Coordinates of C-alpha atoms and ligand atoms in Angstrom, one line a residue:
Chain G
M258 CA 0.1 -0.1 0.2
T259 CA 1.6 3.5 -0.8
H260 CA 0.4 6.3 0.8
A261 CA 2.3 8.7 -1.4
H262 CA -1.0 10.4 -3.2
T263 CA -2.9 10.5 -0.2
P264 CA -1.6 12.4 2.9
A265 CA -4.2 13.4 5.1
R266 CA -4.8 10.1 6.6
P267 CA -1.0 8.9 7.6
M268 CA -0.7 12.5 9.0
L269 CA -3.7 11.9 11.2
R270 CA -2.0 8.9 12.6
M271 CA 1.3 10.3 13.3
S272 CA -0.7 13.7 14.7
A273 CA -2.3 11.3 16.7
A274 CA 0.8 10.4 18.5
L275 CA 2.8 13.6 18.9
L276 CA 0.0 15.9 20.1
G277 CA -0.8 16.1 23.5
S278 CA -4.3 15.3 24.4
A279 CA -5.8 18.3 24.8
A280 CA -4.8 20.1 21.3
F281 CA -5.6 16.6 19.5
A282 CA -9.1 16.8 21.5
A283 CA -9.6 20.9 20.4
L284 CA -8.7 19.3 16.9
L285 CA -11.5 16.7 17.2
A286 CA -13.9 19.0 18.4
A287 CA -13.2 21.6 15.5
G288 CA -15.6 19.9 13.1
P289 CA -15.3 19.8 9.6
A290 CA -12.2 21.9 8.3
A291 CA -12.2 24.8 6.2
A292 CA -12.4 24.2 2.6
A293 CA -8.9 25.5 2.3
E294 CA -7.4 23.5 4.9
T295 CA -6.9 19.7 5.0
H296 CA -7.2 17.8 8.6
G297 CA -3.4 17.4 8.2
Q298 CA -2.8 21.2 7.7
A299 CA -5.0 21.6 10.6
G300 CA -3.2 19.2 13.1
A301 CA 0.0 20.6 11.9
K302 CA -0.8 23.9 13.1
A303 CA -2.8 23.0 16.2
A304 CA 0.3 21.0 17.0
A305 CA 2.6 24.1 16.3
A306 CA 0.6 26.3 18.4
H307 CA 1.3 23.5 21.0
L308 CA 4.8 23.4 20.7
A309 CA 4.8 27.1 20.6
A310 CA 2.9 27.5 23.9
G311 CA 5.9 25.4 25.8
K312 CA 3.1 22.4 25.8
E313 CA 4.6 18.8 26.7
D314 CA 3.1 16.1 25.1
D315 CA 1.0 13.9 26.5
P316 CA -0.1 10.2 24.4
V317 CA -3.5 8.7 25.7
V318 CA -5.5 6.1 23.9
L319 CA -8.5 8.3 21.9
E320 CA -12.2 7.6 22.5
A321 CA -14.3 8.1 19.3
P322 CA -16.7 11.3 19.4
A323 CA -20.2 10.4 20.5
I324 CA -22.4 8.4 18.4
N325 CA -25.3 10.0 15.5
P326 CA -26.7 8.9 12.7
R327 CA -23.9 9.9 10.7
R328 CA -21.4 7.2 12.0
V329 CA -20.9 5.1 8.8
Y330 CA -19.2 1.5 9.3
V331 CA -17.5 0.4 6.3
N332 CA -16.5 -3.4 6.0
D333 CA -13.7 -4.7 4.1
P334 CA -13.9 -8.0 3.2
A335 CA -11.0 -7.7 1.4
H336 CA -11.4 -10.0 -1.9
F337 CA -11.8 -13.0 0.7
A338 CA -8.8 -12.5 2.9
S339 CA -8.5 -14.4 5.9
L340 CA -8.1 -11.0 7.6
T341 CA -10.3 -8.2 7.5
Q342 CA -11.0 -4.8 8.7
Q343 CA -13.8 -2.9 9.1
Y344 CA -13.5 1.5 8.8
V345 CA -15.6 3.4 11.7
I346 CA -15.8 7.1 9.7
D347 CA -17.8 10.0 11.1
G348 CA -19.7 11.6 8.2
D349 CA -20.1 14.7 9.4
T350 CA -16.2 15.7 9.2
A351 CA -15.4 12.9 6.7
R352 CA -12.6 10.8 9.4
V353 CA -12.1 7.6 10.4
V354 CA -12.5 7.5 13.8
G355 CA -11.9 3.5 14.7
M356 CA -11.0 0.5 13.1
T357 CA -11.7 -3.4 14.1
D358 CA -9.9 -6.3 13.0
S359 CA -11.7 -9.3 12.2
G360 CA -11.6 -12.7 10.2
F361 CA -12.9 -14.5 7.2
L362 CA -15.4 -12.4 5.5
P363 CA -17.3 -11.4 8.8
N364 CA -21.2 -9.9 9.1
P365 CA -21.3 -6.5 10.7
V366 CA -24.1 -5.4 12.6
V367 CA -25.0 -1.9 14.3
A368 CA -27.3 -1.6 17.0
S369 CA -30.3 -0.1 15.7
D370 CA -29.8 2.7 18.6
G371 CA -26.1 3.1 17.9
S372 CA -24.9 1.9 21.7
F373 CA -22.7 -1.3 20.2
F374 CA -21.5 -2.9 17.1
G375 CA -20.1 -6.1 16.9
Q376 CA -19.5 -8.5 13.7
V377 CA -20.3 -12.2 13.3
S378 CA -16.8 -13.9 12.3
T379 CA -14.6 -17.3 11.2
T380 CA -11.0 -17.4 12.3
F381 CA -8.5 -20.7 11.6
E382 CA -5.9 -21.4 14.0
R383 CA -3.0 -21.5 11.6
I384 CA -4.4 -18.1 9.7
S385 CA -6.2 -19.7 6.9
R386 CA -6.5 -23.6 8.0
G387 CA -6.2 -25.4 11.3
K388 CA -9.4 -25.6 13.5
R389 CA -12.1 -23.1 12.8
T390 CA -13.8 -21.3 15.0
D391 CA -16.8 -19.2 14.5
Y392 CA -17.9 -16.0 16.9
I393 CA -19.6 -12.6 17.7
E394 CA -17.8 -10.2 19.0
I395 CA -19.6 -6.9 20.2
F396 CA -17.1 -3.9 20.6
D397 CA -18.4 -0.6 22.6
P398 CA -18.6 2.2 19.9
K399 CA -16.1 4.8 22.1
T400 CA -13.6 2.5 23.1
Y401 CA -13.7 0.0 20.1
K402 CA -12.8 -2.6 23.0
P403 CA -14.7 -5.8 23.0
T404 CA -17.6 -6.2 25.4
A405 CA -18.4 -9.9 24.7
D406 CA -16.8 -12.8 22.4
I407 CA -19.6 -15.7 22.0
E408 CA -18.6 -18.6 20.4
L409 CA -20.7 -20.5 18.0
P410 CA -21.0 -24.3 18.6
N411 CA -20.4 -26.7 15.3
A412 CA -18.8 -23.7 12.8
P413 CA -22.2 -23.0 11.6
R414 CA -21.8 -19.9 9.3
F415 CA -22.4 -19.4 6.0
L416 CA -19.5 -18.4 4.1
V417 CA -20.7 -15.9 1.1
G418 CA -19.4 -12.7 0.0
T419 CA -21.1 -10.5 2.4
Y420 CA -24.7 -10.5 2.6
P421 CA -25.7 -7.9 5.2
W422 CA -29.0 -9.8 5.7
M423 CA -27.5 -12.6 6.2
T424 CA -27.0 -11.6 10.0
A425 CA -29.5 -9.3 11.6
L426 CA -30.4 -8.1 15.1
T427 CA -33.3 -8.1 16.9
P428 CA -35.7 -4.3 17.2
N429 CA -34.8 -4.6 20.8
N430 CA -30.7 -5.0 20.1
K431 CA -30.6 -8.1 22.6
T432 CA -30.4 -11.4 19.8
L433 CA -28.7 -11.7 16.7
L434 CA -29.9 -13.8 14.0
F435 CA -27.7 -15.5 11.4
Y436 CA -28.2 -17.7 8.6
Q437 CA -26.5 -21.6 8.1
F438 CA -26.2 -22.8 4.5
S439 CA -25.3 -26.2 4.8
P440 CA -26.0 -29.2 5.5
S441 CA -29.0 -28.0 5.7
P442 CA -31.1 -23.6 5.8
A443 CA -30.9 -23.0 9.1
V444 CA -31.3 -19.3 11.5
G445 CA -28.8 -19.4 14.7
V446 CA -30.2 -17.6 17.9
V447 CA -28.1 -16.0 19.6
D448 CA -28.9 -14.0 23.0
L449 CA -26.4 -10.9 23.0
A450 CA -27.7 -10.4 26.7
S451 CA -26.7 -13.2 28.6
K452 CA -23.9 -13.5 25.9
K453 CA -24.8 -17.3 24.9
F454 CA -25.3 -18.9 21.6
S455 CA -29.4 -20.3 22.2
R456 CA -30.5 -22.1 19.3
T457 CA -30.7 -23.3 15.5
I458 CA -34.2 -22.6 14.2
S459 CA -34.7 -25.2 10.8
V460 CA -36.4 -23.2 7.7
P461 CA -36.7 -24.6 4.7
D462 CA -35.2 -23.7 1.4
C463 CA -35.5 -19.7 2.5
Y464 CA -32.6 -17.0 2.7
H465 CA -32.0 -13.8 4.3
V466 CA -33.2 -12.2 7.8
F467 CA -35.3 -9.7 8.2
P468 CA -36.2 -9.2 11.6
V469 CA -39.9 -7.8 12.2
T470 CA -40.3 -8.0 16.0
D471 CA -38.4 -9.1 18.9
Q472 CA -39.3 -12.6 18.0
T473 CA -40.3 -12.5 14.6
F474 CA -38.3 -12.6 11.1
F475 CA -38.9 -13.0 7.5
M476 CA -37.0 -14.7 5.3
H477 CA -37.1 -15.2 1.3
C478 CA -37.5 -18.7 -0.1
R479 CA -36.3 -20.3 -3.2
D480 CA -40.4 -20.3 -4.6
G481 CA -40.6 -16.8 -4.7
S482 CA -42.7 -16.5 -1.4
L483 CA -41.7 -14.8 2.0
L484 CA -41.3 -17.0 4.9
K485 CA -42.6 -16.0 8.2
V486 CA -40.6 -17.0 11.2
A487 CA -42.1 -16.6 14.5
M488 CA -39.5 -17.8 17.5
G489 CA -41.4 -19.4 20.3
A490 CA -40.4 -18.7 23.8
D491 CA -39.8 -22.5 24.7
G492 CA -38.2 -23.0 21.6
K493 CA -41.2 -24.3 19.8
D494 CA -41.1 -22.1 16.2
E495 CA -43.5 -21.9 14.2
T496 CA -43.3 -20.9 10.3
A497 CA -45.7 -19.9 7.6
K498 CA -44.5 -19.0 3.7
T499 CA -46.6 -15.9 2.3
E500 CA -48.4 -16.1 -1.5
V501 CA -45.3 -16.3 -4.1
F502 CA -44.9 -12.4 -5.1
R503 CA -42.4 -12.9 -7.8
K504 CA -41.9 -15.0 -11.0
E505 CA -39.2 -17.5 -11.3
N506 CA -37.7 -15.3 -13.8
E507 CA -37.8 -12.3 -12.1
Y508 CA -34.2 -12.5 -10.0
L509 CA -34.1 -10.3 -7.0
I510 CA -30.6 -8.8 -5.7
N511 CA -29.1 -10.2 -2.7
H512 CA -28.5 -7.2 -1.5
P513 CA -32.1 -5.7 -0.6
A514 CA -32.3 -2.7 1.2
Y515 CA -34.6 -3.0 4.7
S516 CA -35.8 -0.6 7.1
P517 CA -36.6 -2.3 10.9
K518 CA -38.3 0.5 12.3
N519 CA -40.5 0.5 9.3
G520 CA -40.6 -2.8 8.6
R521 CA -40.2 -1.8 4.4
L522 CA -38.4 -4.6 2.4
V523 CA -37.2 -2.5 -0.9
W524 CA -36.1 -5.3 -3.5
P525 CA -35.1 -4.7 -7.0
T526 CA -34.5 -7.3 -9.4
Y527 CA -31.7 -7.4 -12.0
T528 CA -33.6 -5.6 -14.4
G529 CA -34.8 -2.6 -11.7
K530 CA -38.4 -4.1 -11.6
I531 CA -38.5 -3.1 -7.7
F532 CA -40.5 -5.3 -5.0
Q533 CA -41.4 -3.8 -2.0
A534 CA -43.1 -5.4 1.5
D535 CA -44.5 -4.2 4.4
L536 CA -43.8 -6.1 7.3
S537 CA -44.5 -3.6 9.8
S538 CA -47.7 -5.5 11.2
G539 CA -46.2 -8.5 11.7
E540 CA -48.3 -10.1 7.8
A541 CA -46.3 -9.0 4.7
K542 CA -48.2 -6.7 2.9
F543 CA -47.1 -6.5 -0.4
L544 CA -46.7 -3.0 -2.3
P545 CA -47.1 -2.2 -5.7
A546 CA -44.2 -2.9 -7.9
I547 CA -42.3 0.1 -9.1
E548 CA -40.1 0.3 -12.4
A549 CA -36.8 1.9 -11.5
F550 CA -36.4 2.0 -15.7
T551 CA -38.4 2.9 -18.6
D552 CA -39.0 0.4 -21.5
E553 CA -36.9 2.5 -23.4
E554 CA -34.2 3.2 -21.1
K555 CA -34.1 -0.5 -20.6
K556 CA -33.5 -1.2 -24.5
A557 CA -30.9 1.0 -24.3
G558 CA -29.0 -0.9 -21.8
W559 CA -29.8 0.6 -18.0
A560 CA -30.2 -1.7 -15.4
P561 CA -29.0 -1.8 -11.5
G562 CA -25.8 -3.2 -10.7
G563 CA -23.1 -3.3 -8.0
W564 CA -23.0 -5.0 -4.3
Q565 CA -25.4 -2.8 -2.2
Q566 CA -27.4 -1.4 -5.3
V567 CA -30.0 0.1 -3.2
A568 CA -30.5 2.3 -0.2
Y569 CA -33.6 3.5 1.8
H570 CA -34.3 6.5 2.9
R571 CA -37.4 6.0 5.8
G572 CA -37.8 9.6 6.5
S573 CA -38.4 10.9 3.0
D574 CA -39.8 7.6 1.8
R575 CA -37.6 7.1 -1.0
I576 CA -35.3 4.4 -2.7
F577 CA -31.6 5.1 -3.7
L578 CA -30.8 2.5 -6.6
L579 CA -27.5 2.2 -8.7
G580 CA -27.6 2.3 -12.3
D581 CA -25.9 2.4 -15.4
Q582 CA -26.5 1.3 -19.1
R583 CA -24.6 -2.5 -18.9
A584 CA -24.3 -5.4 -20.7
Q585 CA -26.5 -8.6 -19.5
W586 CA -25.0 -10.7 -16.7
K587 CA -23.2 -7.9 -15.8
H588 CA -24.9 -6.8 -12.9
K589 CA -22.1 -6.9 -10.0
A590 CA -20.3 -4.4 -12.5
P591 CA -20.2 -0.9 -10.4
S592 CA -22.8 1.9 -11.9
R593 CA -21.8 5.5 -12.6
F594 CA -25.3 7.1 -11.5
V595 CA -27.7 6.3 -8.7
F596 CA -31.0 7.2 -9.1
V597 CA -33.7 8.5 -6.4
I598 CA -36.9 7.0 -6.5
D599 CA -40.1 8.1 -4.5
A600 CA -41.3 4.9 -2.8
K601 CA -44.5 5.4 -2.8
T602 CA -45.5 6.8 -6.6
G603 CA -42.3 5.3 -8.1
K604 CA -41.7 8.5 -9.5
R605 CA -37.7 9.3 -10.1
V606 CA -37.0 12.5 -8.2
K607 CA -33.4 12.5 -9.1
K608 CA -30.5 11.0 -11.1
I609 CA -27.4 12.1 -9.6
E610 CA -23.9 11.5 -11.8
F611 CA -21.3 10.1 -9.6
G612 CA -18.7 10.6 -12.7
R613 CA -17.2 7.4 -11.1
D614 CA -17.2 3.5 -10.8
I615 CA -19.5 2.8 -7.5
D616 CA -20.1 -0.7 -6.1
S617 CA -22.4 0.2 -3.1
V618 CA -24.9 2.9 -1.5
G619 CA -26.3 4.2 1.8
V620 CA -27.8 6.7 3.4
S621 CA -28.1 8.3 6.6
Q622 CA -31.5 8.0 8.0
D623 CA -31.0 11.4 9.9
A624 CA -33.4 14.4 8.2
K625 CA -31.2 15.8 5.8
P626 CA -29.4 12.7 5.1
Q627 CA -25.9 12.2 3.6
L628 CA -25.3 9.9 0.5
Y629 CA -22.4 7.2 0.8
A630 CA -21.1 5.9 -2.2
L631 CA -18.7 3.1 -1.9
S632 CA -16.1 2.4 -5.0
T633 CA -14.5 -0.5 -4.4
G634 CA -11.9 -0.5 -6.6
E635 CA -10.6 3.4 -5.8
K636 CA -10.9 1.9 -1.8
T637 CA -12.8 5.0 -1.2
L638 CA -16.3 6.3 0.7
F639 CA -17.5 9.3 -1.2
I640 CA -20.0 11.4 0.6
Y641 CA -22.7 13.6 -1.6
D642 CA -25.5 15.4 -0.7
P643 CA -28.6 13.8 -2.3
E644 CA -30.6 17.2 -2.5
T645 CA -28.0 18.8 -4.5
G646 CA -26.5 15.6 -6.0
K647 CA -23.1 16.9 -4.9
E648 CA -20.1 15.2 -3.9
T649 CA -19.0 16.9 -0.2
A650 CA -16.3 14.7 1.2
A651 CA -14.2 11.4 0.5
V652 CA -12.5 9.2 2.9
N653 CA -10.0 7.3 0.9
Q654 CA -7.3 4.1 1.4
L655 CA -10.6 1.8 3.0
G656 CA -8.6 -1.5 3.2
H657 CA -7.9 -3.9 0.0
G658 CA -12.1 -4.0 -1.4
P659 CA -14.4 -2.2 0.9
Q660 CA -17.7 -3.3 -0.2
V661 CA -20.3 -2.9 2.9
I662 CA -22.1 0.2 4.4
T663 CA -23.6 0.2 7.6
T664 CA -25.5 2.9 9.4
A665 CA -27.8 3.1 12.5
D666 CA -31.1 4.2 12.3
M667 CA -31.3 5.8 15.8
Chain Q
M131 CA -12.7 -38.9 -15.1
R132 CA -14.8 -41.7 -13.9
S133 CA -11.3 -43.5 -12.6
L134 CA -11.0 -40.6 -10.5
I135 CA -14.3 -40.2 -9.3
L136 CA -14.6 -43.9 -8.3
A137 CA -11.2 -43.1 -6.8
A138 CA -13.3 -40.5 -4.7
A139 CA -15.9 -42.5 -3.7
L140 CA -13.9 -45.8 -2.4
A141 CA -11.7 -43.0 -0.6
V142 CA -14.7 -42.5 2.1
A143 CA -15.6 -46.2 2.9
P144 CA -12.9 -48.1 4.7
V145 CA -10.4 -49.8 2.4
G146 CA -10.0 -53.4 1.8
A147 CA -13.3 -55.7 3.5
A148 CA -16.1 -53.9 4.5
L149 CA -16.7 -53.5 7.9
A150 CA -19.6 -55.8 9.4
A151 CA -19.8 -52.7 12.0
D152 CA -20.7 -50.1 9.6
P153 CA -24.2 -49.3 8.6
I154 CA -23.7 -48.3 5.4
E155 CA -20.9 -48.9 2.4
V156 CA -19.9 -47.5 -0.9
V157 CA -19.6 -50.1 -3.6
S158 CA -17.7 -50.2 -6.7
E159 CA -20.4 -51.3 -8.6
A160 CA -24.3 -51.7 -8.2
P161 CA -25.7 -55.1 -8.4
S162 CA -28.6 -56.0 -10.0
G163 CA -31.7 -55.7 -7.6
G164 CA -31.1 -52.7 -6.2
A165 CA -33.4 -49.9 -5.7
E166 CA -32.4 -46.6 -7.9
V167 CA -32.5 -42.8 -7.9
K168 CA -32.2 -40.6 -10.4
I169 CA -31.7 -37.1 -9.9
A170 CA -33.3 -34.2 -12.3
K171 CA -34.4 -31.2 -12.1
M172 CA -32.1 -29.9 -8.8
K173 CA -34.2 -33.1 -7.1
F174 CA -34.0 -36.5 -6.3
Q175 CA -36.3 -38.2 -8.1
T176 CA -37.4 -40.8 -5.5
P177 CA -37.1 -38.9 -2.8
E178 CA -37.6 -41.5 -0.3
V179 CA -36.8 -45.0 -1.0
K180 CA -37.2 -48.7 1.1
V181 CA -34.6 -51.4 0.8
K182 CA -33.9 -54.5 3.4
A183 CA -30.8 -54.3 5.2
G184 CA -27.8 -56.1 2.8
E185 CA -29.5 -53.9 -0.4
T186 CA -27.9 -51.5 -2.3
V187 CA -29.4 -48.0 -4.0
T188 CA -27.6 -46.2 -6.8
W189 CA -28.1 -42.4 -7.6
T190 CA -27.6 -41.4 -11.6
N191 CA -27.7 -37.9 -12.4
T192 CA -29.0 -37.3 -15.4
E193 CA -28.4 -33.9 -16.0
A194 CA -25.2 -31.6 -16.7
L195 CA -25.2 -29.7 -13.4
P196 CA -23.8 -31.5 -10.9
H197 CA -24.9 -33.5 -7.7
N198 CA -24.1 -35.9 -4.9
V199 CA -25.2 -37.8 -2.0
H200 CA -24.7 -36.3 1.4
F201 CA -25.6 -38.1 4.5
K202 CA -25.9 -37.0 7.5
P203 CA -24.9 -38.3 11.0
G204 CA -27.7 -39.9 12.6
A205 CA -29.5 -43.7 12.1
G206 CA -25.8 -45.3 13.6
L207 CA -23.9 -42.9 11.2
E208 CA -21.0 -41.6 13.2
K209 CA -19.8 -39.3 10.5
D210 CA -20.7 -37.7 7.4
L211 CA -20.5 -39.8 4.3
E212 CA -20.2 -37.0 1.3
G213 CA -20.3 -38.5 -1.8
P214 CA -18.3 -37.3 -4.8
M215 CA -20.1 -35.0 -7.7
L216 CA -21.4 -36.6 -10.2
R217 CA -21.3 -35.2 -13.8
A218 CA -24.5 -36.5 -16.3
N219 CA -24.8 -40.5 -16.2
Q220 CA -22.7 -40.9 -13.4
T221 CA -23.4 -43.4 -10.9
F222 CA -22.9 -43.8 -7.1
T223 CA -24.0 -46.9 -5.2
V224 CA -24.2 -47.4 -0.9
K225 CA -24.7 -50.8 0.3
F226 CA -27.4 -50.4 3.4
N227 CA -26.3 -53.2 6.2
T228 CA -28.1 -51.8 9.4
A229 CA -31.6 -51.1 9.5
G230 CA -33.1 -47.4 9.9
T231 CA -33.2 -43.9 8.2
Y232 CA -30.8 -42.4 6.3
N233 CA -31.5 -38.7 5.8
Y234 CA -29.4 -37.2 2.9
I235 CA -28.6 -34.1 1.0
C236 CA -26.9 -32.8 -2.1
T237 CA -23.7 -30.4 -0.4
P238 CA -23.8 -27.7 -2.9
H239 CA -27.5 -27.6 -2.9
P240 CA -28.6 -28.2 0.5
F241 CA -32.2 -27.9 -1.0
M242 CA -32.3 -31.2 -2.3
T243 CA -32.7 -33.7 0.2
G244 CA -33.6 -37.5 0.2
K245 CA -33.8 -40.2 2.8
V246 CA -33.2 -44.3 2.2
V247 CA -35.6 -46.4 4.7
V248 CA -33.6 -49.6 5.4
E249 CA -36.1 -52.5 6.8
Ligands
CU851 CU1 -27.5 -31.0 -6.2

């Protein structure tokens, strides 16, 4: 990895080591640097003033600033490397405020109130071979110290390119659910309160986990239905399928958007047909499907594409869908545009041109949200104002192949 | 290719004379009279077969998509018995020595399930 072309981050790390805590705290509190001044320049200025005032350096371990809805978690699966990392970014200042390490293809989770974040991860006793251990690690969002380490029996994790909804927290943030693919479809239940693996729920041939209540979640089945799973207090779990809501040749992408706060499931197909379900009542209500592209645009090759191709902003009821002109079966290639769609009417509100290849989108859930556009190739998170469509900041050097954006709907 | 797959199949069973204690064993040739299960359209076409102790079941993959037969522990089976992937028209035969119900899946397609009931 070369640092030559991007001096900002290494400078920050240096300043954290060199600066006295008071000076560094002042720098953190200063908020976004003026356009003319980089964080590095501001840090240098603060350090010089500190030195000129004759103050001594007092190195300390820093804590992250207080959490807010613009805390963005960027996970780097690192192209299937055995060891991976997650970057925690403060969207307001566009700065990395922490990092955590993890093993093979971890699944990140963030508590809906921001009170913790964590991951389901896998390590091996000899880096990538030897005894395998699957475990859950929970971190404190200020100190980044682990507050729980829960081992999962019999290595049950599904090792797959990171799909956010293969692992989920219940709304009360007390239970973690994770998917098991082999030897048979199942969902593992972990009680975070008692820090114990609870049990495995056998399910039919269904995928993904969308918690609706603390006792209920939905899945999407091979036959095109949703599965409702009601977790019984005594381990007597009940499952029931909904109607089949999509045709066999309507391929739903692996990265739907889901808002646990209003139970909205937003699920595009390869062609940009967007299925929506309202799960908030505990039963699936299917909303009229939306077409993101006109027939003419489809003929011209417009289609969704990327990794996390869709984001949903609950407050404004808007959908953000990555799209571009592409050949068929190039659905994992990045897109240069995001289409902003009114989820209720299906009308296109805006088309934002990134001018670069973007693989994943996310959106903060505050009233004036930030749009997050992650480039796996550039290893950079670009922050946009979705109202103006303008790029406001960027954070680079995010690992080897960053792919997953997670935010909390606080 | 065929011999490679056969070698892989033999590798999962104890080499040499079958131990009487093994409830099921992979055999290299299908004797006449055993049960047959065809694999097609992502399914074991006869998901439940009944045989008597000492009889065999032969699986034949009839499509281009590779499938296998993967027994899970249970019914006297202590360990997984994971058969080799079968290409189109390749077969896999198992002899069932002990009565019981033996559940199996296809390793890469765990939604493909079947069972052998041995009386
Ligand atoms: Cu199969």
